[in-house]
Amino acid sequence: MTSLTEDSIFAGMQPIFEDILDAPDIELTRSSSALNLPNWDSLAHLEIMETVQRRFKVKFNILELQKLKTVGDLVDLILEKSVK
Amino acid sequence: MLNLDSCSIDDILMQRKSLRRALSAAEGLQDVRIAILGGSTTSEIVNLLELLLLQSGFRPVFHESEYGRYFEDAVLDPQSLIDFRPDIVYIHTSCLNVQAAPPLTCTEAELPNHVEAELARYRQVWNALEANLSCQIIQNNFEMPPYAVLGNMDAASPGGLSRFLLQLNIAFAQEIASRPRVLLQDVHGIAARFGVGRWFDWNRYFNYKLLLTAEANLELARSLNSLVKALYGKSRKVLVLDLDNTLWGGVIGDDGVDQIQIGRETPVGEAYTAFQQYCLALRNRGVLLAVCSKNNEDIARSGFGHPSTILKLEHISCFKANWDHKHENIRTIAKELNLGIDSFVFFDDNPAERALVSAQLPIVAVPEPGDDVTGYAAAIEHGRYFEPISLSDEDLGRAALYASNVQRASLEAEFSTYEDYLDSLEMSAEIEPFRSVYLERIAQLTNKTNQFNLTTRRYTVSEIQSISEDPGYIGLYGRLTDRLGDNGLVSVVLGHRDGNSIHMDLWLMSCRVLKRGMEAAMLDALVERAVASGILTIHGYYFPTRKNVMVADFYPSLGFLPCPLQPELPEGATAWTLDLSGYVKRNKHIKIEEQIRDQPY
């Protein structure tokens, strides 16, 4: 399996965010967050976290989930967890 | 598009909304309003159930209680629930919502008090829902707790939580047995079969108060989907089975009946025996079995004479062994059993046959058996095709009933006139106003009868119940018995009064009693009651659908005259009237039973 890169993670997350936030062609950047993306409420958050972990076959613990603030944090965490 | 029956939870979660859009575009979806009162976060169940119901032909609208307020929203503050007007209320609680669990020091004598205290709270919920709403209620029982603090003793000691939940589940079953509007969802069994270790998701619970894994929520949603289908009469009824390498090991045409694998002698033979036992268990609870095999008929039948066979020819309601395409045979089976193809499940070890049937008859359910007979029963169970909501004598006797239909067909050939044949059947009918014992069956018939159905109006049990109590309606059911068996409740007519007239909202009959004169007997009974309450005219309506062409001329055949159409009727509809003055009874072949009118149901 080819190892993940920041770009491949963004590419993998794009359709997930589009589907869950119901926003086709959404522009995801490192600074994207619940504050600046549409429809990212607590229920959407739950769906995003579940789906992203499944998509990249990683499992976040409760502390890590607490610390996530932006899509950039999420990408870094996926990279960190998938290296192990 | 994904087939939700077989795809993984990951696939569903990653494209949920596009799936929802695609499924919502289907035509003819049936509205259903579902309120979910949860003891934990219910959003994921709603999301998954929505997709499954869409695929099952429903257009669900949901209402969720505020987080954890299942008790308050049902009992103390029910207005928003009342305003929502649900068809179904689902109370989703777990062992975490238990409030009356006993202390470790609890004694055998004290334990029933704790069970009663917990049950009492749920009684309040069910009483309030029954009083405020006319809806079905689905209540889950309890999975085993995540931890057994007392180890194995947790299930034995009166102070163990496992023991308490087991007693509580029994108390739920006993209480619900006396509440026709409450259905039990067996979460205890669902979680046990799935694995309690994979059931709870503590990470998500502490983050989002979402108690179960997504996989577990999908299991729950699948079970709810099958319950909702069952409530609306959409459970499947027929299991069509292949023979070679499906009901026995080997190819009977090549190997001979002595060489097929069935019986206790080999592991493979034992596995096929176990699968036949599973099929027989389905048949004994009312699922019809049919055979559809590419074989010479004589050779195929000889397999059921094998000394170790569990299934006998008498268990098979329709037997097709020939060299025609299987989808054509399935159409023939449907015709002979008078059942819709949408109530069929086709089970065959051969992937090519499965693919062809799926392509030609997409409405038939075609489970994947895998490549091992030891997994066959599980493959059928997984689809939850045959979910019952009650076990009527009707269900238990159905297989026998269809067998006697075949006898009737052979009798018919021996009589010189059809009238002689009808008289020879010694038919008698019970035609009476709706009664509580039959409300469920009446609602079921309104939902599953498509061919002999003049208006194809669907009703829930609750609607039928309120109609049965409303003097503005005349509703009659008909049961038909003959010397070969009890056909059960087979016809329903329903009209509402308007001055001196009655307008027929519904006239339907099960196709299993076609051409028996039952419609004339129903009309006689309707006219008798109508005249007794001062009605002068009956108005009948025919709303055409894809499936009910057979009754296009139903009203004129009973002597109704055409009548100008009212503008609000659907396109293609026809309207008919019958003047009741000088009405002459039409029924000639069915004896009407005079009875039960005063029985206190």
XYZ file of C-alpha atoms in Angstrom:
685
model
C 0.000 0.000 0.000
C 1.373 3.395 -0.922
C 1.806 5.549 2.133
C -0.445 8.514 2.700
C 0.594 12.078 1.932
C -1.055 15.341 2.826
C -2.307 15.617 -0.762
C -3.748 12.108 -0.881
C -5.492 12.702 2.437
C -7.079 15.909 1.131
C -8.142 14.051 -2.008
C -9.628 11.243 0.069
C -11.468 13.644 2.389
C -12.952 15.773 -0.387
C -15.872 13.454 -1.333
C -16.559 12.697 2.345
C -16.938 16.378 3.232
C -18.958 17.051 0.084
C -21.400 14.291 0.965
C -21.763 14.963 4.676
C -21.858 18.763 4.453
C -24.069 18.534 1.377
C -21.776 20.997 -0.359
C -20.452 19.958 -3.784
C -17.150 21.573 -4.791
C -16.406 22.622 -1.247
C -12.881 24.020 -0.888
C -11.001 22.235 1.878
C -7.840 23.860 3.246
C -5.743 23.353 6.353
C -7.601 26.193 8.049
C -11.092 24.856 7.224
C -13.110 24.208 10.360
C -16.606 24.022 11.743
C -16.469 27.811 12.018
C -15.940 28.523 8.326
C -17.542 25.584 6.510
C -21.311 25.369 5.974
C -23.496 22.773 7.724
C -20.693 21.568 10.012
C -22.818 21.115 13.129
C -22.371 18.582 15.919
C -24.195 15.816 14.031
C -22.134 16.436 10.896
C -19.005 16.434 13.056
C -19.866 13.003 14.379
C -20.371 11.695 10.859
C -17.145 13.251 9.576
C -15.064 11.788 12.391
C -16.566 8.326 11.964
C -16.201 8.297 8.203
C -12.689 9.762 8.053
C -11.375 7.180 10.527
C -12.930 4.416 8.448
C -11.668 5.844 5.169
C -8.048 6.038 6.350
C -8.224 3.012 8.668
C -7.110 4.920 11.741
C -8.622 5.163 15.209
C -8.469 8.415 17.194
C -8.491 8.227 20.964
C -10.630 10.498 23.083
C -7.780 12.950 23.820
C -6.910 13.315 20.159
C -10.526 13.923 19.249
C -10.686 16.673 21.886
C -7.697 18.523 20.432
C -8.867 18.685 16.803
C -9.690 22.254 15.782
C -9.119 22.450 12.015
C -8.922 20.245 8.945
C -5.138 20.773 9.140
C -5.110 19.186 12.621
C -7.127 16.311 11.222
C -4.716 15.746 8.319
C -1.720 15.799 10.673
C -3.382 13.338 13.017
C -4.213 10.934 10.168
C -0.594 11.118 8.967
C 0.754 10.544 12.461
C -1.570 7.604 13.180
C -1.094 5.911 9.807
C 2.704 5.898 10.057
C 2.626 3.725 13.155
C -26.156 1.942 -7.143
C -25.177 0.082 -3.992
C -27.316 -2.752 -2.806
C -27.821 -1.855 0.851
C -28.522 -5.461 1.791
C -25.029 -6.562 1.001
C -22.736 -3.531 1.142
C -20.541 -2.583 4.072
C -21.206 0.135 6.592
C -18.141 2.023 5.306
C -19.618 2.220 1.818
C -22.900 3.483 3.211
C -21.385 6.121 5.495
C -19.101 7.506 2.801
C -21.881 8.286 0.368
C -24.961 8.488 2.523
C -26.405 11.685 1.144
C -25.882 10.843 -2.499
C -27.471 7.463 -1.823
C -30.376 9.230 -0.182
C -30.826 11.521 -3.169
C -30.733 8.616 -5.610
C -33.174 6.486 -3.607
C -35.554 9.400 -2.993
C -35.963 9.861 -6.728
C -37.916 6.601 -7.017
C -41.606 6.907 -7.793
C -44.533 5.622 -5.769
C -42.822 5.730 -2.367
C -45.200 5.295 0.546
C -45.140 7.978 3.262
C -44.409 6.819 6.787
C -43.917 9.087 9.804
C -41.602 7.706 12.476
C -40.849 9.259 15.849
C -37.776 8.017 17.676
C -37.645 8.495 21.427
C -34.097 7.775 22.451
C -32.148 7.189 25.608
C -28.934 8.106 23.744
C -28.047 9.893 20.487
C -30.232 8.481 17.703
C -29.007 10.425 14.656
C -27.061 7.532 13.148
C -29.962 5.077 13.454
C -32.187 7.631 11.757
C -29.669 8.130 8.947
C -29.286 4.420 8.287
C -32.960 3.561 8.712
C -33.874 6.323 6.276
C -31.777 4.726 3.519
C -33.101 1.238 4.185
C -36.729 2.382 4.230
C -36.260 4.318 1.003
C -34.913 1.157 -0.589
C -37.948 -0.719 0.768
C -40.342 1.650 -0.988
C -41.121 4.083 1.837
C -40.590 7.821 2.103
C -39.901 8.215 5.820
C -40.211 11.443 7.790
C -38.555 11.403 11.212
C -39.014 13.154 14.516
C -36.409 12.662 17.239
C -36.895 13.377 20.913
C -34.518 15.782 22.573
C -31.417 13.912 23.733
C -32.297 11.243 26.281
C -35.847 12.521 26.826
C -37.702 9.397 25.775
C -39.711 9.384 29.015
C -40.410 13.122 29.221
C -41.434 13.473 25.561
C -43.822 10.542 25.829
C -45.321 11.125 29.282
C -44.834 14.679 30.538
C -44.565 16.873 27.494
C -46.098 14.996 24.558
C -47.359 17.954 22.506
C -44.584 17.994 19.903
C -45.023 14.262 19.433
C -48.783 14.660 19.063
C -48.277 17.444 16.535
C -45.949 15.231 14.520
C -48.734 12.610 14.067
C -46.440 9.588 13.866
C -47.458 6.299 12.265
C -44.797 4.566 14.335
C -43.050 5.494 17.584
C -39.772 3.695 18.313
C -38.506 3.788 21.875
C -34.789 3.167 21.748
C -33.315 2.618 25.171
C -30.382 0.609 26.446
C -29.077 -0.909 29.639
C -27.593 2.535 30.423
C -31.113 3.941 30.768
C -32.066 1.453 33.441
C -32.976 3.244 36.688
C -34.158 0.515 39.051
C -31.234 -1.911 38.893
C -30.947 -3.768 42.204
C -28.033 -3.380 44.640
C -25.558 -6.236 45.018
C -27.287 -7.167 48.279
C -30.612 -7.758 46.552
C -32.340 -11.023 47.488
C -34.445 -13.352 45.349
C -37.518 -12.053 47.170
C -36.685 -8.409 46.414
C -35.680 -8.791 42.770
C -39.255 -8.818 41.354
C -39.874 -5.413 42.981
C -36.959 -3.897 41.088
C -38.143 -5.435 37.837
C -41.642 -4.131 38.496
C -40.338 -0.631 39.250
C -38.468 -0.487 35.944
C -41.376 -1.961 34.013
C -43.754 0.555 35.589
C -41.832 3.428 34.014
C -42.172 1.867 30.576
C -45.851 1.159 31.204
C -46.276 4.880 31.741
C -44.560 5.535 28.415
C -46.702 3.006 26.520
C -49.929 4.118 28.244
C -49.252 7.741 27.359
C -48.456 6.920 23.740
C -51.520 4.694 23.422
C -53.734 7.410 24.910
C -52.357 10.351 22.930
C -51.618 8.810 19.552
C -53.057 6.262 17.181
C -49.798 4.703 16.135
C -47.768 1.542 16.315
C -45.202 1.439 19.090
C -41.906 -0.400 18.771
C -40.071 -0.953 22.036
C -36.683 -2.606 22.261
C -35.724 -4.919 25.084
C -32.225 -4.838 26.581
C -28.875 -6.151 25.460
C -26.633 -7.739 28.062
C -24.526 -5.174 29.915
C -21.053 -4.297 28.613
C -19.332 -5.546 31.772
C -20.136 -8.458 34.051
C -18.976 -7.047 37.365
C -19.851 -10.308 39.102
C -18.297 -12.473 36.412
C -20.399 -15.536 35.717
C -22.440 -14.800 38.816
C -23.691 -11.629 37.126
C -26.336 -13.746 35.404
C -27.177 -15.816 38.492
C -27.118 -13.536 41.526
C -30.268 -11.445 42.154
C -27.913 -8.467 42.541
C -26.280 -8.993 39.122
C -27.090 -6.548 36.330
C -27.208 -9.342 33.737
C -29.697 -11.247 35.861
C -31.828 -8.123 36.291
C -31.894 -7.397 32.556
C -32.794 -11.011 31.748
C -35.767 -10.830 34.161
C -36.723 -7.427 32.790
C -36.720 -8.766 29.238
C -39.100 -11.541 30.259
C -41.326 -8.994 32.024
C -41.357 -6.866 28.825
C -42.389 -9.875 26.738
C -45.228 -10.716 29.117
C -46.488 -7.126 29.346
C -46.297 -6.492 25.608
C -48.241 -9.680 24.875
C -51.339 -7.898 26.187
C -50.713 -4.688 24.220
C -51.563 -5.205 20.558
C -50.121 -1.835 19.559
C -46.695 -2.461 21.079
C -44.174 -4.563 19.151
C -40.981 -5.796 20.733
C -37.651 -5.331 19.019
C -35.407 -8.086 20.347
C -32.228 -6.097 20.891
C -31.116 -8.748 23.346
C -31.048 -11.318 20.551
C -29.748 -8.936 17.890
C -26.834 -7.810 20.057
C -26.052 -11.344 21.174
C -25.922 -12.682 17.617
C -23.845 -9.704 16.529
C -21.591 -9.770 19.569
C -21.959 -7.548 22.629
C -18.219 -6.849 22.362
C -18.782 -5.156 18.997
C -22.045 -3.538 20.122
C -20.998 -0.661 22.372
C -18.684 2.129 21.209
C -17.388 3.904 24.317
C -15.235 6.310 22.363
C -18.267 7.645 20.553
C -20.397 7.441 23.684
C -18.173 9.735 25.691
C -17.602 12.061 22.736
C -21.107 12.270 21.290
C -23.374 10.181 23.548
C -23.709 7.793 20.624
C -23.768 4.441 22.394
C -23.383 1.863 19.640
C -20.869 1.162 16.908
C -21.966 2.085 13.400
C -22.077 -1.643 12.619
C -24.445 -2.187 15.543
C -26.640 0.724 14.501
C -26.861 -0.809 11.028
C -28.051 -4.085 12.589
C -30.681 -2.165 14.543
C -31.750 -0.248 11.454
C -32.019 -3.449 9.398
C -34.203 -4.998 12.055
C -36.402 -1.877 12.243
C -36.691 -1.805 8.468
C -37.991 -5.354 8.452
C -40.440 -4.569 11.280
C -41.805 -1.548 9.408
C -42.160 -3.633 6.249
C -43.964 -6.296 8.268
C -46.311 -3.682 9.769
C -47.278 -2.600 6.272
C -47.760 -6.158 5.049
C -44.579 -6.182 2.980
C -42.809 -9.151 4.498
C -41.958 -11.798 1.953
C -43.934 -15.039 1.902
C -42.339 -17.523 -0.468
C -38.909 -19.174 -0.481
C -38.080 -20.598 -3.910
C -35.376 -23.246 -3.647
C -33.053 -24.812 -6.150
C -32.295 -28.523 -5.575
C -28.822 -29.748 -6.616
C -26.180 -28.403 -4.229
C -28.854 -26.274 -2.571
C -31.166 -28.738 -0.793
C -28.796 -31.679 -1.143
C -25.168 -32.191 -2.119
C -24.459 -33.422 -5.637
C -26.374 -33.522 -8.911
C -29.251 -35.949 -8.724
C -29.533 -36.313 -12.516
C -25.891 -37.423 -12.784
C -25.256 -39.094 -9.451
C -28.660 -40.732 -8.881
C -30.852 -40.434 -5.812
C -28.702 -42.936 -3.882
C -25.604 -40.806 -4.223
C -26.860 -37.356 -3.253
C -25.522 -36.019 0.030
C -28.219 -35.836 2.668
C -28.491 -37.542 6.044
C -26.291 -38.274 9.014
C -23.609 -40.322 7.271
C -21.204 -37.565 6.201
C -20.445 -34.035 7.405
C -21.718 -32.644 4.091
C -24.879 -34.710 4.313
C -25.455 -33.489 7.854
C -25.041 -29.874 6.798
C -27.656 -30.248 4.036
C -29.934 -32.002 6.537
C -29.590 -29.035 8.885
C -30.429 -26.623 6.055
C -33.511 -28.666 5.147
C -34.533 -28.518 8.799
C -34.202 -24.738 8.708
C -36.381 -24.567 5.575
C -38.949 -26.824 7.222
C -39.000 -24.560 10.287
C -39.774 -21.599 8.013
C -42.501 -23.584 6.298
C -44.050 -24.587 9.618
C -44.424 -20.941 10.625
C -46.175 -19.980 7.395
C -43.473 -19.309 4.796
C -44.335 -21.148 1.597
C -41.649 -23.306 0.008
C -41.426 -23.751 -3.750
C -38.948 -25.691 -5.845
C -37.431 -24.321 -9.031
C -34.826 -26.642 -10.512
C -33.317 -27.444 -13.888
C -33.976 -31.165 -13.880
C -36.294 -33.791 -15.239
C -39.351 -33.625 -13.039
C -39.414 -37.329 -12.078
C -35.751 -37.350 -11.137
C -36.095 -34.121 -9.171
C -39.070 -35.470 -7.238
C -37.203 -38.676 -6.412
C -34.830 -36.653 -4.207
C -37.719 -36.097 -1.797
C -38.085 -39.847 -1.489
C -34.512 -40.245 -0.207
C -34.719 -42.073 3.150
C -32.910 -39.217 4.935
C -34.755 -36.285 3.418
C -36.298 -33.856 5.898
C -38.354 -31.987 3.327
C -41.131 -34.034 1.736
C -43.113 -33.233 -1.382
C -46.076 -32.301 0.824
C -44.018 -29.385 2.229
C -43.519 -27.901 -1.217
C -46.427 -25.666 -2.218
C -45.377 -25.470 -5.867
C -42.885 -27.689 -7.693
C -41.225 -26.696 -10.976
C -38.505 -28.940 -12.374
C -37.906 -28.445 -16.081
C -35.412 -26.853 -18.450
C -37.066 -23.446 -18.804
C -35.502 -20.247 -17.522
C -35.884 -19.891 -13.775
C -37.363 -16.406 -13.960
C -40.127 -17.811 -16.172
C -40.740 -20.620 -13.707
C -40.871 -18.095 -10.852
C -43.529 -16.132 -12.738
C -45.526 -19.341 -13.128
C -45.127 -20.200 -9.452
C -46.394 -16.720 -8.531
C -49.432 -17.231 -10.728
C -50.213 -20.660 -9.330
C -49.876 -19.505 -5.734
C -51.723 -16.253 -6.467
C -48.977 -14.230 -4.806
C -47.012 -11.220 -6.004
C -43.451 -11.745 -7.178
C -42.463 -9.020 -4.707
C -43.106 -11.540 -1.926
C -40.542 -14.023 -3.301
C -37.046 -14.976 -2.165
C -34.976 -17.064 -4.593
C -32.216 -19.262 -3.198
C -29.797 -21.027 -5.539
C -26.132 -22.013 -5.199
C -25.481 -21.217 -8.862
C -24.325 -17.602 -9.381
C -25.385 -17.603 -13.038
C -28.959 -18.518 -12.138
C -28.995 -15.886 -9.419
C -27.700 -13.203 -11.772
C -30.314 -14.030 -14.391
C -33.196 -13.978 -11.919
C -31.932 -10.710 -10.386
C -31.712 -9.114 -13.812
C -35.073 -10.356 -15.079
C -37.035 -9.995 -11.848
C -35.293 -7.284 -9.808
C -38.137 -7.282 -7.296
C -37.337 -10.844 -6.193
C -34.886 -11.005 -3.269
C -31.828 -13.058 -4.182
C -29.519 -13.665 -1.213
C -25.876 -14.690 -1.715
C -25.491 -18.202 -0.288
C -21.696 -18.170 -0.364
C -19.887 -21.340 -1.385
C -20.644 -23.432 1.664
C -23.880 -25.116 2.702
C -23.015 -24.468 6.349
C -23.712 -20.765 5.716
C -26.990 -21.118 3.795
C -29.381 -20.586 6.710
C -27.403 -17.568 7.926
C -27.534 -16.067 4.419
C -31.325 -16.246 4.454
C -31.569 -15.000 8.060
C -29.393 -12.005 7.230
C -31.987 -10.654 4.805
C -34.770 -10.684 7.465
C -37.167 -11.355 4.594
C -39.950 -13.135 6.429
C -40.336 -10.951 9.557
C -43.715 -11.668 11.176
C -45.432 -9.268 13.568
C -47.774 -11.902 14.938
C -48.246 -15.600 14.538
C -51.861 -16.079 13.564
C -53.513 -19.446 13.099
C -53.664 -18.153 9.573
C -49.852 -18.203 9.288
C -49.509 -21.545 10.970
C -52.098 -23.064 8.654
C -51.110 -21.261 5.478
C -48.909 -23.931 3.995
C -51.653 -26.504 4.450
C -54.137 -24.104 2.920
C -52.154 -23.706 -0.257
C -51.761 -27.436 -0.512
C -55.555 -27.790 -0.441
C -55.796 -25.136 -3.177
C -53.981 -27.556 -5.412
C -56.581 -30.226 -4.502
C -59.389 -27.800 -5.345
C -57.902 -27.260 -8.765
C -57.973 -30.988 -9.463
C -61.535 -31.323 -8.121
C -62.686 -28.601 -10.463
C -61.905 -30.744 -13.464
C -64.375 -33.461 -12.437
C -67.597 -31.444 -12.426
C -69.859 -30.942 -15.381
C -70.651 -27.335 -14.571
C -68.761 -24.756 -12.590
C -71.862 -24.223 -10.446
C -71.770 -27.904 -9.458
C -68.161 -27.518 -8.518
C -68.907 -24.489 -6.334
C -71.714 -26.345 -4.566
C -69.459 -29.344 -4.012
C -67.047 -27.146 -2.074
C -69.672 -26.724 0.679
C -68.565 -23.178 1.302
C -69.638 -21.164 4.291
C -68.766 -17.581 5.101
C -68.665 -15.397 8.157
C -69.366 -11.797 7.114
C -69.425 -9.336 9.982
C -68.461 -5.784 10.988
C -64.788 -5.214 11.836
C -63.848 -6.798 15.146
C -60.771 -6.221 17.245
C -59.330 -9.706 16.718
C -59.207 -9.099 12.982
C -58.007 -5.481 12.806
C -54.435 -6.525 12.137
C -55.370 -8.934 9.373
C -57.696 -6.328 7.809
C -54.939 -3.709 7.754
C -52.513 -6.302 6.383
C -54.916 -7.111 3.538
C -55.317 -3.427 2.640
C -51.554 -3.188 2.327
C -50.767 -6.341 0.428
C -53.750 -6.794 -1.879
C -53.000 -5.283 -5.252
C -54.957 -7.218 -7.841
C -58.493 -7.613 -6.534
C -58.539 -4.143 -5.026
C -60.879 -1.476 -6.385
C -59.237 1.598 -4.839
C -55.877 0.332 -3.476
C -56.212 2.508 -0.381
C -53.747 1.475 2.351
C -54.639 1.604 6.043
C -52.677 1.124 9.249
C -54.045 -0.997 12.089
C -54.702 2.183 14.041
C -56.738 3.698 11.221
C -58.793 0.526 10.850
C -59.357 0.585 14.585
C -60.718 4.138 14.602
C -62.885 3.341 11.578
C -64.307 0.306 13.380
C -65.466 2.603 16.193
C -66.910 5.293 13.906
C -70.663 4.987 13.162
C -70.132 6.982 9.945
C -68.562 3.916 8.343
C -69.845 0.513 7.342
C -66.950 -1.939 7.252
C -67.321 -5.687 6.796
C -64.846 -8.511 6.673
C -65.490 -11.924 5.152
C -64.000 -15.266 6.106
C -64.526 -18.211 3.806
C -64.347 -21.880 4.768
C -64.917 -24.858 2.545
C -64.645 -28.578 2.929
C -60.967 -28.522 1.996
C -59.925 -25.969 4.529
C -60.307 -22.580 6.106
C -59.327 -19.822 3.690
C -59.234 -17.325 6.536
C -60.197 -13.664 6.332
C -60.170 -12.970 2.601
C -62.341 -9.953 1.823
C -62.858 -6.456 3.154
C -65.440 -3.861 2.115
C -65.570 -0.399 3.622
C -67.788 2.570 2.885
C -68.610 5.886 4.503
C -72.094 7.330 4.868
C -73.218 10.494 3.213
C -76.905 11.105 3.895
C -78.888 8.295 2.292
C -75.895 7.047 0.340
C -72.833 5.067 1.098
C -69.573 5.612 -0.799
C -67.232 2.644 -1.056
C -63.712 3.552 0.078
C -62.449 0.029 -0.284
C -63.444 -3.271 -1.791
C -60.830 -5.954 -1.866
C -60.466 -9.695 -1.884
C -57.596 -12.106 -1.645
C -56.966 -13.773 -4.995
C -56.852 -17.169 -3.333
C -60.685 -17.188 -3.385
C -61.216 -15.810 -6.873
C -64.287 -17.060 -8.743
C -65.926 -18.571 -5.700
C -68.870 -16.176 -5.485
C -67.504 -14.494 -2.368
C -67.961 -11.021 -3.874
C -71.715 -11.635 -4.252
C -71.933 -12.768 -0.641
C -70.093 -9.631 0.472
C -72.473 -7.424 -1.537
C -75.521 -9.149 -0.026
C -74.198 -8.558 3.476
C -73.325 -4.947 2.700
C -76.764 -4.257 1.234
C -78.490 -5.891 4.191
C -76.691 -3.655 6.641
C -77.018 -0.569 4.467
C -80.786 -0.992 4.057
C -81.154 -1.600 7.789
C -79.589 1.780 8.458
C -81.681 3.652 5.909
C -79.271 3.749 2.971
C -80.863 3.979 -0.496
C -77.860 3.995 -2.831
C -74.346 2.502 -2.923
C -71.652 4.359 -4.844
C -68.709 2.278 -6.015
C -65.391 3.468 -7.464
C -62.646 1.869 -9.477
C -59.188 3.506 -9.422
C -56.968 1.842 -12.013
C -53.403 0.826 -11.109
C -50.824 -1.277 -12.892
C -52.052 -4.349 -11.068
C -55.830 -4.183 -10.648
C -57.098 -4.497 -14.224
C -58.908 -7.698 -13.237
C -61.532 -5.660 -11.354
C -62.107 -2.921 -13.956
C -65.577 -4.374 -14.652
C -66.266 -5.474 -11.103
C -69.119 -3.082 -10.282
C -71.027 -3.504 -13.567
C -70.711 -7.284 -13.157
C -72.635 -6.931 -9.872
C -75.362 -4.837 -11.534
C -74.076 -1.345 -10.721
C -74.839 1.372 -13.306
C -72.305 3.891 -14.583
C -72.505 7.287 -12.995
C -71.059 10.642 -14.011
C -67.567 11.088 -12.661
C -66.841 13.551 -9.937
C -64.004 15.855 -10.961
C -61.850 15.085 -7.899
C -61.410 11.402 -8.799
C -58.026 10.235 -10.087
C -57.384 9.909 -13.796
C -58.949 6.867 -15.432
C -61.243 6.229 -12.458
C -64.812 5.064 -13.002
C -67.814 5.560 -10.718
C -70.868 3.335 -10.308
C -74.153 3.322 -8.408
C -76.543 0.681 -7.204
C -80.128 1.527 -6.261
C -81.052 -0.649 -3.310
C -84.828 -0.657 -3.821
C -85.905 -4.140 -4.842
C -82.404 -5.588 -4.359
C -82.292 -9.317 -5.094
C -79.643 -11.374 -3.298
C -76.791 -12.465 -5.575
C -75.124 -15.182 -3.506
C -76.078 -18.734 -4.501
C -73.269 -21.015 -3.388
C -72.099 -19.864 0.035
C -73.895 -20.533 3.280
C -73.751 -17.488 5.556
C -73.021 -18.241 9.185
C -75.250 -16.428 11.653
C -73.271 -16.147 14.865
C -70.858 -14.241 17.031
C -72.767 -11.007 16.636
C -73.028 -10.638 20.384
C -69.605 -11.860 21.321
C -67.864 -9.279 23.463
C -64.660 -8.695 21.496
